[in-house]
CSV table of N, CA and C and ligand atoms in Angstrom, one decimal:
chain,number,residue,atom,x,y,z
A,1,MET,N,-7.6,-6.3,-19.7
A,1,MET,CA,-6.4,-6.3,-18.8
A,1,MET,C,-6.9,-5.7,-17.5
A,2,SER,N,-6.9,-6.6,-16.4
A,2,SER,CA,-7.3,-6.1,-15.1
A,2,SER,C,-6.2,-5.3,-14.5
A,3,ALA,N,-6.5,-4.4,-13.6
A,3,ALA,CA,-5.6,-3.4,-13.1
A,3,ALA,C,-5.1,-3.7,-11.7
A,4,ILE,N,-4.2,-3.0,-11.2
A,4,ILE,CA,-3.7,-3.0,-9.8
A,4,ILE,C,-3.7,-1.6,-9.3
A,5,LEU,N,-4.3,-1.4,-8.1
A,5,LEU,CA,-4.4,-0.1,-7.4
A,5,LEU,C,-3.3,0.0,-6.3
A,6,VAL,N,-2.5,1.0,-6.4
A,6,VAL,CA,-1.5,1.3,-5.3
A,6,VAL,C,-2.0,2.5,-4.5
A,7,LEU,N,-2.2,2.2,-3.2
A,7,LEU,CA,-2.7,3.3,-2.3
A,7,LEU,C,-1.6,3.6,-1.3
A,8,ASN,N,-1.3,4.9,-1.2
A,8,ASN,CA,-0.3,5.4,-0.2
A,8,ASN,C,-1.1,6.3,0.8
A,9,GLY,N,-0.8,6.1,2.1
A,9,GLY,CA,-1.5,6.8,3.1
A,9,GLY,C,-0.7,8.0,3.6
A,10,PRO,N,-1.0,8.4,4.9
A,10,PRO,CA,-0.6,9.7,5.4
A,10,PRO,C,0.9,9.9,5.4
A,11,ASN,N,1.3,11.1,5.0
A,11,ASN,CA,2.7,11.6,5.0
A,11,ASN,C,3.6,11.0,3.9
A,12,LEU,N,3.1,10.0,3.2
A,12,LEU,CA,3.9,9.4,2.1
A,12,LEU,C,4.1,10.4,1.0
A,13,ASN,N,3.3,11.5,1.0
A,13,ASN,CA,3.6,12.6,0.0
A,13,ASN,C,4.9,13.3,0.3
A,14,LEU,N,5.4,13.1,1.6
A,14,LEU,CA,6.7,13.7,2.0
A,14,LEU,C,7.9,12.9,1.6
A,15,LEU,N,7.7,11.7,1.0
A,15,LEU,CA,8.9,10.9,0.7
A,15,LEU,C,9.9,11.6,-0.1
A,16,GLY,N,11.2,11.4,0.3
A,16,GLY,CA,12.3,12.0,-0.4
A,16,GLY,C,12.5,13.5,-0.1
A,17,VAL,N,11.5,14.1,0.6
A,17,VAL,CA,11.6,15.5,1.0
A,17,VAL,C,12.2,15.6,2.5
A,18,ARG,N,11.7,14.7,3.3
A,18,ARG,CA,12.2,14.6,4.7
A,18,ARG,C,12.6,13.2,5.0
A,19,GLU,N,13.4,13.0,6.1
A,19,GLU,CA,13.8,11.7,6.6
A,19,GLU,C,14.4,10.8,5.6
A,20,PRO,N,15.3,11.2,4.7
A,20,PRO,CA,15.8,10.3,3.7
A,20,PRO,C,16.6,9.1,4.3
A,21,GLY,N,17.1,9.3,5.5
A,21,GLY,CA,17.8,8.3,6.2
A,21,GLY,C,16.9,7.1,6.5
A,22,VAL,N,15.6,7.3,6.7
A,22,VAL,CA,14.7,6.2,7.0
A,22,VAL,C,14.1,5.7,5.7
A,23,TYR,N,13.6,6.6,4.9
A,23,TYR,CA,12.8,6.1,3.7
A,23,TYR,C,13.5,6.3,2.4
A,24,GLY,N,14.7,6.8,2.4
A,24,GLY,CA,15.5,6.9,1.1
A,24,GLY,C,15.2,8.2,0.4
A,25,ALA,N,15.8,8.4,-0.7
A,25,ALA,CA,15.7,9.7,-1.4
A,25,ALA,C,14.6,9.7,-2.5
A,26,HIS,N,13.9,8.6,-2.7
A,26,HIS,CA,12.9,8.6,-3.7
A,26,HIS,C,11.7,9.4,-3.3
A,27,THR,N,11.1,10.1,-4.2
A,27,THR,CA,9.9,10.9,-3.9
A,27,THR,C,8.7,10.0,-4.2
A,28,LEU,N,7.5,10.5,-3.8
A,28,LEU,CA,6.3,9.7,-4.2
A,28,LEU,C,6.1,9.6,-5.7
A,29,ALA,N,6.5,10.7,-6.4
A,29,ALA,CA,6.4,10.6,-7.9
A,29,ALA,C,7.3,9.5,-8.4
A,30,ASP,N,8.5,9.4,-7.8
A,30,ASP,CA,9.4,8.3,-8.3
A,30,ASP,C,8.7,6.9,-8.0
A,31,VAL,N,8.1,6.8,-6.8
A,31,VAL,CA,7.5,5.5,-6.5
A,31,VAL,C,6.4,5.2,-7.4
A,32,GLU,N,5.6,6.2,-7.8
A,32,GLU,CA,4.4,6.0,-8.7
A,32,GLU,C,4.9,5.6,-10.1
A,33,ALA,N,6.0,6.3,-10.5
A,33,ALA,CA,6.6,5.9,-11.8
A,33,ALA,C,7.1,4.5,-11.8
A,34,LEU,N,7.8,4.1,-10.7
A,34,LEU,CA,8.3,2.8,-10.6
A,34,LEU,C,7.2,1.7,-10.7
A,35,CYS,N,6.1,2.0,-10.0
A,35,CYS,CA,4.9,1.1,-10.0
A,35,CYS,C,4.3,1.0,-11.4
A,36,LYS,N,4.2,2.1,-12.1
A,36,LYS,CA,3.6,2.1,-13.5
A,36,LYS,C,4.6,1.3,-14.4
A,37,ALA,N,5.9,1.6,-14.3
A,37,ALA,CA,6.9,0.9,-15.1
A,37,ALA,C,6.8,-0.6,-14.9
A,38,GLU,N,6.7,-1.0,-13.6
A,38,GLU,CA,6.6,-2.5,-13.3
A,38,GLU,C,5.3,-3.1,-13.9
A,39,GLY,N,4.2,-2.3,-13.8
A,39,GLY,CA,3.0,-2.8,-14.4
A,39,GLY,C,3.1,-2.9,-15.9
A,40,GLU,N,3.7,-1.9,-16.5
A,40,GLU,CA,3.8,-2.0,-18.0
A,40,GLU,C,4.7,-3.2,-18.4
A,41,ALA,N,5.7,-3.4,-17.7
A,41,ALA,CA,6.6,-4.6,-18.0
A,41,ALA,C,5.9,-5.9,-17.8
A,42,ARG,N,4.9,-5.9,-17.0
A,42,ARG,CA,4.2,-7.2,-16.7
A,42,ARG,C,2.8,-7.2,-17.4
A,43,GLY,N,2.5,-6.2,-18.2
A,43,GLY,CA,1.2,-6.1,-18.9
A,43,GLY,C,0.0,-5.9,-18.1
A,44,VAL,N,0.1,-5.1,-17.1
A,44,VAL,CA,-1.0,-4.8,-16.2
A,44,VAL,C,-1.0,-3.3,-15.9
A,45,ARG,N,-2.2,-2.7,-16.0
A,45,ARG,CA,-2.4,-1.3,-15.7
A,45,ARG,C,-2.3,-1.0,-14.2
A,46,VAL,N,-1.5,0.0,-13.9
A,46,VAL,CA,-1.3,0.3,-12.4
A,46,VAL,C,-1.9,1.8,-12.2
A,47,GLU,N,-2.7,1.9,-11.2
A,47,GLU,CA,-3.2,3.2,-10.9
A,47,GLU,C,-2.7,3.5,-9.5
A,48,CYS,N,-2.3,4.8,-9.2
A,48,CYS,CA,-1.7,5.2,-7.9
A,48,CYS,C,-2.5,6.3,-7.3
A,49,ARG,N,-2.8,6.2,-6.0
A,49,ARG,CA,-3.4,7.3,-5.3
A,49,ARG,C,-2.8,7.5,-4.0
A,50,GLN,N,-2.8,8.7,-3.4
A,50,GLN,CA,-2.3,9.0,-2.1
A,50,GLN,C,-3.2,9.9,-1.4
A,51,SER,N,-3.4,9.6,-0.1
A,51,SER,CA,-4.2,10.6,0.7
A,51,SER,C,-3.7,10.6,2.2
A,52,ASN,N,-3.9,11.8,2.8
A,52,ASN,CA,-3.5,11.9,4.2
A,52,ASN,C,-4.8,11.6,5.1
A,53,HIS,N,-5.9,11.2,4.4
A,53,HIS,CA,-7.2,11.1,5.1
A,53,HIS,C,-7.7,9.7,5.2
A,54,GLU,N,-7.9,9.2,6.3
A,54,GLU,CA,-8.3,7.8,6.5
A,54,GLU,C,-9.6,7.5,5.7
A,55,GLY,N,-10.6,8.4,5.7
A,55,GLY,CA,-11.8,8.1,5.0
A,55,GLY,C,-11.6,8.0,3.5
A,56,ASP,N,-10.7,8.7,2.9
A,56,ASP,CA,-10.4,8.5,1.5
A,56,ASP,C,-9.9,7.1,1.2
A,57,LEU,N,-9.1,6.6,2.1
A,57,LEU,CA,-8.5,5.2,2.0
A,57,LEU,C,-9.6,4.2,2.1
A,58,VAL,N,-10.5,4.4,3.1
A,58,VAL,CA,-11.7,3.5,3.2
A,58,VAL,C,-12.5,3.5,2.0
A,59,ASP,N,-12.9,4.7,1.5
A,59,ASP,CA,-13.7,4.8,0.2
A,59,ASP,C,-13.0,4.1,-0.9
A,60,TRP,N,-11.7,4.3,-1.1
A,60,TRP,CA,-11.0,3.7,-2.2
A,60,TRP,C,-10.9,2.1,-2.0
A,61,LEU,N,-10.8,1.6,-0.8
A,61,LEU,CA,-10.8,0.2,-0.6
A,61,LEU,C,-12.2,-0.4,-0.9
A,62,GLN,N,-13.2,0.3,-0.5
A,62,GLN,CA,-14.6,-0.2,-0.9
A,62,GLN,C,-14.8,-0.2,-2.4
A,63,GLU,N,-14.3,0.9,-3.1
A,63,GLU,CA,-14.4,0.9,-4.5
A,63,GLU,C,-13.6,-0.2,-5.1
A,64,ALA,N,-12.4,-0.5,-4.6
A,64,ALA,CA,-11.6,-1.5,-5.1
A,64,ALA,C,-12.3,-2.9,-5.0
A,65,GLY,N,-13.0,-3.1,-3.9
A,65,GLY,CA,-13.7,-4.3,-3.7
A,65,GLY,C,-14.8,-4.5,-4.8
A,66,ARG,N,-15.4,-3.5,-5.2
A,66,ARG,CA,-16.4,-3.5,-6.2
A,66,ARG,C,-15.8,-3.8,-7.6
A,67,GLU,N,-14.6,-3.2,-7.8
A,67,GLU,CA,-13.9,-3.4,-9.1
A,67,GLU,C,-13.3,-4.9,-9.2
A,68,VAL,N,-12.9,-5.4,-8.0
A,68,VAL,CA,-12.4,-6.8,-8.0
A,68,VAL,C,-13.6,-7.7,-8.3
A,69,ALA,N,-14.7,-7.4,-7.7
A,69,ALA,CA,-15.9,-8.3,-8.0
A,69,ALA,C,-16.3,-8.3,-9.4
A,70,ALA,N,-16.1,-7.1,-10.1
A,70,ALA,CA,-16.5,-6.9,-11.5
A,70,ALA,C,-15.4,-7.5,-12.4
A,71,GLY,N,-14.3,-8.0,-11.8
A,71,GLY,CA,-13.2,-8.5,-12.7
A,71,GLY,C,-12.3,-7.5,-13.3
A,72,ARG,N,-12.4,-6.3,-12.8
A,72,ARG,CA,-11.6,-5.2,-13.5
A,72,ARG,C,-10.3,-4.9,-12.7
A,73,LEU,N,-10.2,-5.4,-11.5
A,73,LEU,CA,-9.0,-5.1,-10.6
A,73,LEU,C,-8.6,-6.4,-10.0
A,74,ARG,N,-7.2,-6.6,-9.9
A,74,ARG,CA,-6.6,-7.8,-9.2
A,74,ARG,C,-6.6,-7.6,-7.7
A,75,GLY,N,-6.2,-6.3,-7.3
A,75,GLY,CA,-6.1,-6.1,-5.9
A,75,GLY,C,-5.4,-4.8,-5.6
A,76,VAL,N,-5.0,-4.6,-4.4
A,76,VAL,CA,-4.5,-3.3,-3.9
A,76,VAL,C,-3.1,-3.5,-3.2
A,77,VAL,N,-2.2,-2.7,-3.6
A,77,VAL,CA,-0.9,-2.6,-2.8
A,77,VAL,C,-1.1,-1.4,-1.9
A,78,LEU,N,-1.1,-1.7,-0.6
A,78,LEU,CA,-1.4,-0.7,0.4
A,78,LEU,C,-0.3,-0.4,1.4
A,79,ASN,N,0.2,0.9,1.3
A,79,ASN,CA,1.1,1.4,2.4
A,79,ASN,C,0.2,2.4,3.1
A,80,ALA,N,-0.3,1.9,4.2
A,80,ALA,CA,-1.3,2.8,5.0
A,80,ALA,C,-0.6,3.7,5.9
A,81,GLY,N,0.8,3.8,5.9
A,81,GLY,CA,1.5,4.7,6.7
A,81,GLY,C,1.2,4.4,8.2
A,82,ALA,N,1.1,5.4,9.0
A,82,ALA,CA,0.8,5.3,10.4
A,82,ALA,C,-0.5,4.7,10.7
A,83,TYR,N,-1.5,4.8,9.8
A,83,TYR,CA,-2.8,4.2,10.0
A,83,TYR,C,-2.7,2.7,10.1
A,84,THR,N,-1.6,2.1,9.6
A,84,THR,CA,-1.4,0.7,9.8
A,84,THR,C,-1.5,0.3,11.3
A,85,HIS,N,-1.0,1.2,12.1
A,85,HIS,CA,-0.8,0.8,13.5
A,85,HIS,C,-2.1,1.3,14.4
A,86,THR,N,-3.0,2.0,13.7
A,86,THR,CA,-4.1,2.6,14.5
A,86,THR,C,-5.5,2.3,14.0
A,87,SER,N,-5.6,2.0,12.7
A,87,SER,CA,-6.9,2.1,12.1
A,87,SER,C,-7.7,0.7,11.9
A,88,ILE,N,-8.7,0.6,12.8
A,88,ILE,CA,-9.6,-0.5,12.7
A,88,ILE,C,-10.5,-0.3,11.5
A,89,ALA,N,-10.7,1.0,11.1
A,89,ALA,CA,-11.6,1.3,10.0
A,89,ALA,C,-11.0,0.7,8.7
A,90,LEU,N,-9.7,0.8,8.5
A,90,LEU,CA,-9.0,0.3,7.3
A,90,LEU,C,-9.1,-1.3,7.3
A,91,ARG,N,-8.9,-1.9,8.5
A,91,ARG,CA,-9.0,-3.3,8.6
A,91,ARG,C,-10.4,-3.8,8.2
A,92,ASP,N,-11.4,-3.1,8.7
A,92,ASP,CA,-12.8,-3.4,8.5
A,92,ASP,C,-13.1,-3.3,7.0
A,93,ALA,N,-12.6,-2.2,6.4
A,93,ALA,CA,-12.8,-1.9,4.9
A,93,ALA,C,-12.2,-3.0,4.1
A,94,ILE,N,-11.1,-3.5,4.4
A,94,ILE,CA,-10.4,-4.6,3.6
A,94,ILE,C,-11.2,-5.9,3.7
A,95,LYS,N,-11.6,-6.2,5.0
A,95,LYS,CA,-12.4,-7.4,5.2
A,95,LYS,C,-13.8,-7.3,4.6
A,96,GLY,N,-14.4,-6.2,4.8
A,96,GLY,CA,-15.8,-6.0,4.3
A,96,GLY,C,-15.9,-6.0,2.8
A,97,ALA,N,-14.8,-5.4,2.1
A,97,ALA,CA,-14.8,-5.3,0.7
A,97,ALA,C,-14.3,-6.6,0.0
A,98,SER,N,-13.8,-7.5,0.8
A,98,SER,CA,-13.1,-8.8,0.3
A,98,SER,C,-12.1,-8.4,-0.8
A,99,VAL,N,-11.3,-7.4,-0.5
A,99,VAL,CA,-10.3,-7.0,-1.6
A,99,VAL,C,-9.0,-7.6,-1.2
A,100,PRO,N,-8.3,-8.3,-2.2
A,100,PRO,CA,-7.0,-8.8,-1.9
A,100,PRO,C,-6.0,-7.6,-1.7
A,101,VAL,N,-5.3,-7.6,-0.6
A,101,VAL,CA,-4.4,-6.5,-0.3
A,101,VAL,C,-3.0,-7.0,0.0
A,102,ILE,N,-2.0,-6.4,-0.6
A,102,ILE,CA,-0.7,-6.6,-0.1
A,102,ILE,C,-0.3,-5.4,0.7
A,103,GLU,N,0.0,-5.7,2.0
A,103,GLU,CA,0.5,-4.6,2.9
A,103,GLU,C,1.9,-4.4,2.6
A,104,LEU,N,2.3,-3.1,2.6
A,104,LEU,CA,3.7,-2.8,2.2
A,104,LEU,C,4.2,-1.7,3.2
A,105,HIS,N,5.5,-1.9,3.6
A,105,HIS,CA,6.2,-0.8,4.3
A,105,HIS,C,7.6,-0.7,3.7
A,106,ILE,N,8.0,0.5,3.5
A,106,ILE,CA,9.3,0.8,2.9
A,106,ILE,C,10.4,0.5,3.9
A,107,SER,N,10.1,0.9,5.2
A,107,SER,CA,11.1,0.6,6.2
A,107,SER,C,10.8,-0.7,6.9
A,108,ASN,N,11.7,-1.3,7.6
A,108,ASN,CA,11.5,-2.5,8.5
A,108,ASN,C,10.9,-2.0,9.8
A,109,VAL,N,9.5,-2.0,9.8
A,109,VAL,CA,8.8,-1.5,11.0
A,109,VAL,C,9.2,-2.3,12.3
A,110,HIS,N,9.6,-3.5,12.1
A,110,HIS,CA,10.0,-4.4,13.3
A,110,HIS,C,11.3,-4.0,13.9
A,111,ALA,N,12.1,-3.3,13.1
A,111,ALA,CA,13.4,-2.8,13.7
A,111,ALA,C,13.3,-1.4,14.2
A,112,ARG,N,12.1,-0.9,14.3
A,112,ARG,CA,11.9,0.5,14.7
A,112,ARG,C,11.1,0.5,16.0
A,113,GLU,N,10.5,1.7,16.3
A,113,GLU,CA,9.8,1.8,17.6
A,113,GLU,C,8.7,0.7,17.8
A,114,GLU,N,8.5,0.3,19.1
A,114,GLU,CA,7.6,-0.7,19.5
A,114,GLU,C,6.2,-0.5,18.9
A,115,PHE,N,5.7,0.8,18.9
A,115,PHE,CA,4.4,1.1,18.4
A,115,PHE,C,4.2,0.8,16.9
A,116,ARG,N,5.3,0.6,16.2
A,116,ARG,CA,5.2,0.3,14.8
A,116,ARG,C,5.2,-1.3,14.5
A,117,HIS,N,5.3,-2.0,15.6
A,117,HIS,CA,5.4,-3.5,15.4
A,117,HIS,C,4.0,-4.1,15.2
A,118,HIS,N,3.0,-3.4,15.7
A,118,HIS,CA,1.6,-4.0,15.5
A,118,HIS,C,1.0,-3.4,14.3
A,119,SER,N,0.3,-4.3,13.5
A,119,SER,CA,-0.4,-3.8,12.3
A,119,SER,C,-1.9,-4.3,12.4
A,120,HIS,N,-2.8,-3.4,12.2
A,120,HIS,CA,-4.2,-3.9,12.2
A,120,HIS,C,-4.5,-4.5,10.8
A,121,ILE,N,-3.6,-4.2,9.8
A,121,ILE,CA,-3.9,-4.6,8.4
A,121,ILE,C,-3.4,-6.1,8.2
A,122,SER,N,-2.3,-6.5,8.9
A,122,SER,CA,-1.7,-7.8,8.6
A,122,SER,C,-2.6,-9.0,8.6
A,123,PRO,N,-3.5,-9.0,9.6
A,123,PRO,CA,-4.4,-10.2,9.7
A,123,PRO,C,-5.4,-10.3,8.5
A,124,VAL,N,-5.6,-9.2,7.8
A,124,VAL,CA,-6.6,-9.3,6.7
A,124,VAL,C,-5.9,-9.1,5.3
A,125,ALA,N,-4.5,-9.1,5.4
A,125,ALA,CA,-3.8,-8.9,4.1
A,125,ALA,C,-3.5,-10.3,3.5
A,126,ARG,N,-3.4,-10.3,2.2
A,126,ARG,CA,-2.9,-11.6,1.5
A,126,ARG,C,-1.5,-11.8,1.8
A,127,GLY,N,-0.7,-10.7,1.8
A,127,GLY,CA,0.7,-10.9,2.0
A,127,GLY,C,1.3,-9.5,2.5
A,128,ILE,N,2.5,-9.6,2.9
A,128,ILE,CA,3.2,-8.4,3.5
A,128,ILE,C,4.6,-8.3,3.0
A,129,ILE,N,4.9,-7.1,2.6
A,129,ILE,CA,6.3,-6.8,2.2
A,129,ILE,C,6.8,-5.6,3.1
A,130,VAL,N,7.9,-5.9,3.8
A,130,VAL,CA,8.4,-4.9,4.8
A,130,VAL,C,9.9,-4.8,4.6
A,131,GLY,N,10.3,-3.5,4.6
A,131,GLY,CA,11.8,-3.2,4.8
A,131,GLY,C,12.6,-3.4,3.6
A,132,LEU,N,12.0,-3.5,2.4
A,132,LEU,CA,12.8,-3.6,1.2
A,132,LEU,C,12.9,-2.4,0.4
A,133,GLY,N,12.7,-1.2,1.0
A,133,GLY,CA,12.7,0.1,0.4
A,133,GLY,C,11.6,0.2,-0.7
A,134,VAL,N,11.8,1.2,-1.6
A,134,VAL,CA,10.7,1.4,-2.5
A,134,VAL,C,10.6,0.3,-3.6
A,135,GLN,N,11.7,-0.5,-3.7
A,135,GLN,CA,11.6,-1.7,-4.6
A,135,GLN,C,10.5,-2.7,-4.2
A,136,GLY,N,10.1,-2.6,-2.9
A,136,GLY,CA,9.0,-3.4,-2.4
A,136,GLY,C,7.8,-3.2,-3.2
A,137,TYR,N,7.5,-2.0,-3.7
A,137,TYR,CA,6.3,-1.8,-4.5
A,137,TYR,C,6.3,-2.6,-5.8
A,138,ALA,N,7.5,-2.7,-6.4
A,138,ALA,CA,7.6,-3.5,-7.7
A,138,ALA,C,7.4,-5.0,-7.3
A,139,LEU,N,7.9,-5.4,-6.2
A,139,LEU,CA,7.7,-6.8,-5.8
A,139,LEU,C,6.2,-7.1,-5.5
A,140,ALA,N,5.6,-6.1,-4.9
A,140,ALA,CA,4.1,-6.3,-4.6
A,140,ALA,C,3.3,-6.4,-5.9
A,141,ILE,N,3.6,-5.6,-6.9
A,141,ILE,CA,2.9,-5.6,-8.2
A,141,ILE,C,3.2,-7.0,-8.8
A,142,ALA,N,4.5,-7.4,-8.8
A,142,ALA,CA,4.8,-8.7,-9.3
A,142,ALA,C,4.0,-9.8,-8.7
A,143,ALA,N,3.8,-9.7,-7.4
A,143,ALA,CA,3.1,-10.8,-6.6
A,143,ALA,C,1.6,-10.9,-7.1
A,144,PHE,N,1.0,-9.8,-7.7
A,144,PHE,CA,-0.3,-9.9,-8.2
A,144,PHE,C,-0.4,-10.5,-9.6
A,145,VAL,N,0.8,-10.6,-10.2
A,145,VAL,CA,0.9,-11.1,-11.6
A,145,VAL,C,1.5,-12.5,-11.7
A,146,VAL,N,2.5,-12.8,-10.9
A,146,VAL,CA,3.2,-14.1,-11.0
A,146,VAL,C,2.2,-15.2,-10.4
A,147,PRO,N,2.0,-16.3,-11.2
A,147,PRO,CA,1.1,-17.3,-10.6
A,147,PRO,C,1.8,-18.0,-9.4
A,148,GLY,N,1.0,-18.5,-8.5
A,148,GLY,CA,1.5,-19.3,-7.4
A,148,GLY,C,1.8,-18.4,-6.2
A,149,THR,N,1.5,-17.2,-6.2
A,149,THR,CA,1.8,-16.3,-5.0
A,149,THR,C,0.6,-16.2,-4.1
A,150,GLY,N,-0.5,-16.9,-4.4
A,150,GLY,CA,-1.7,-16.8,-3.5
A,150,GLY,C,-2.5,-15.6,-3.7
A,151,THR,N,-2.1,-14.7,-4.6
A,151,THR,CA,-2.9,-13.5,-4.7
A,151,THR,C,-3.9,-13.6,-5.9
B,1,CA2,O1,7.9,2.2,6.3
B,1,CA2,C1,6.8,2.6,5.8
B,1,CA2,O2,6.5,2.5,4.7
B,1,CA2,C2,5.7,3.2,6.8
B,1,CA2,O3,4.4,2.7,6.4
B,1,CA2,C3,5.9,4.7,6.6
B,1,CA2,C4,5.0,5.5,7.6
B,1,CA2,C5,5.2,5.0,9.1
B,1,CA2,O4,4.3,5.7,9.9
B,1,CA2,C6,5.0,3.5,9.2
B,1,CA2,O5,5.2,3.1,10.5
B,1,CA2,C7,6.0,2.8,8.3
B,1,CA2,C8,5.4,7.0,7.5
B,1,CA2,C9,5.1,7.6,6.2
B,1,CA2,C10,6.1,8.5,5.7
B,1,CA2,O6,6.3,9.5,6.6
B,1,CA2,C11,7.2,10.5,6.4
B,1,CA2,C12,7.4,11.5,7.3
B,1,CA2,C13,8.3,12.4,7.2
B,1,CA2,C14,9.1,12.4,6.0
B,1,CA2,C15,9.0,11.5,5.0
B,1,CA2,C16,8.0,10.5,5.2
């Protein structure tokens, strides 16, 4: 059974603790439980990691590329947080590792400040889920399992 890796970036450890008006009341632990439950329902193992450090995310994307090549991983659900809008290193890591990535944002970044409208990740992502709240994570996991989604 190949797995799916869910990566959450900076400040997502604060989910449910601050700014519930933007990101909802769910905590990161709730999100990770939701991801694992969706994986279980679909017969795929889900592993979740979070870091506030760009280099950790780069390392994990590189590792994911090796796991995909070995047939042990389907791909990565990535909420890179604010690094989405700033990080060429994450974009290069995704491209360099040839890892299928679904970019995810809990909020609708296009309905927010201008600086959130641009993503360095989108051009190298297989697909993008934006603004559907934390249920977007379940949809992203489904996209790696349901045939015909291009993932
Ligand atoms: O909507 C999303 O999922 C984001 O990726 C969340 C990021 C934001 O920088 C992106 O533009 C959109 C922020 C991560 C969460 O930050 C928090 C800060 C304070 C309290 C709770 C969460």
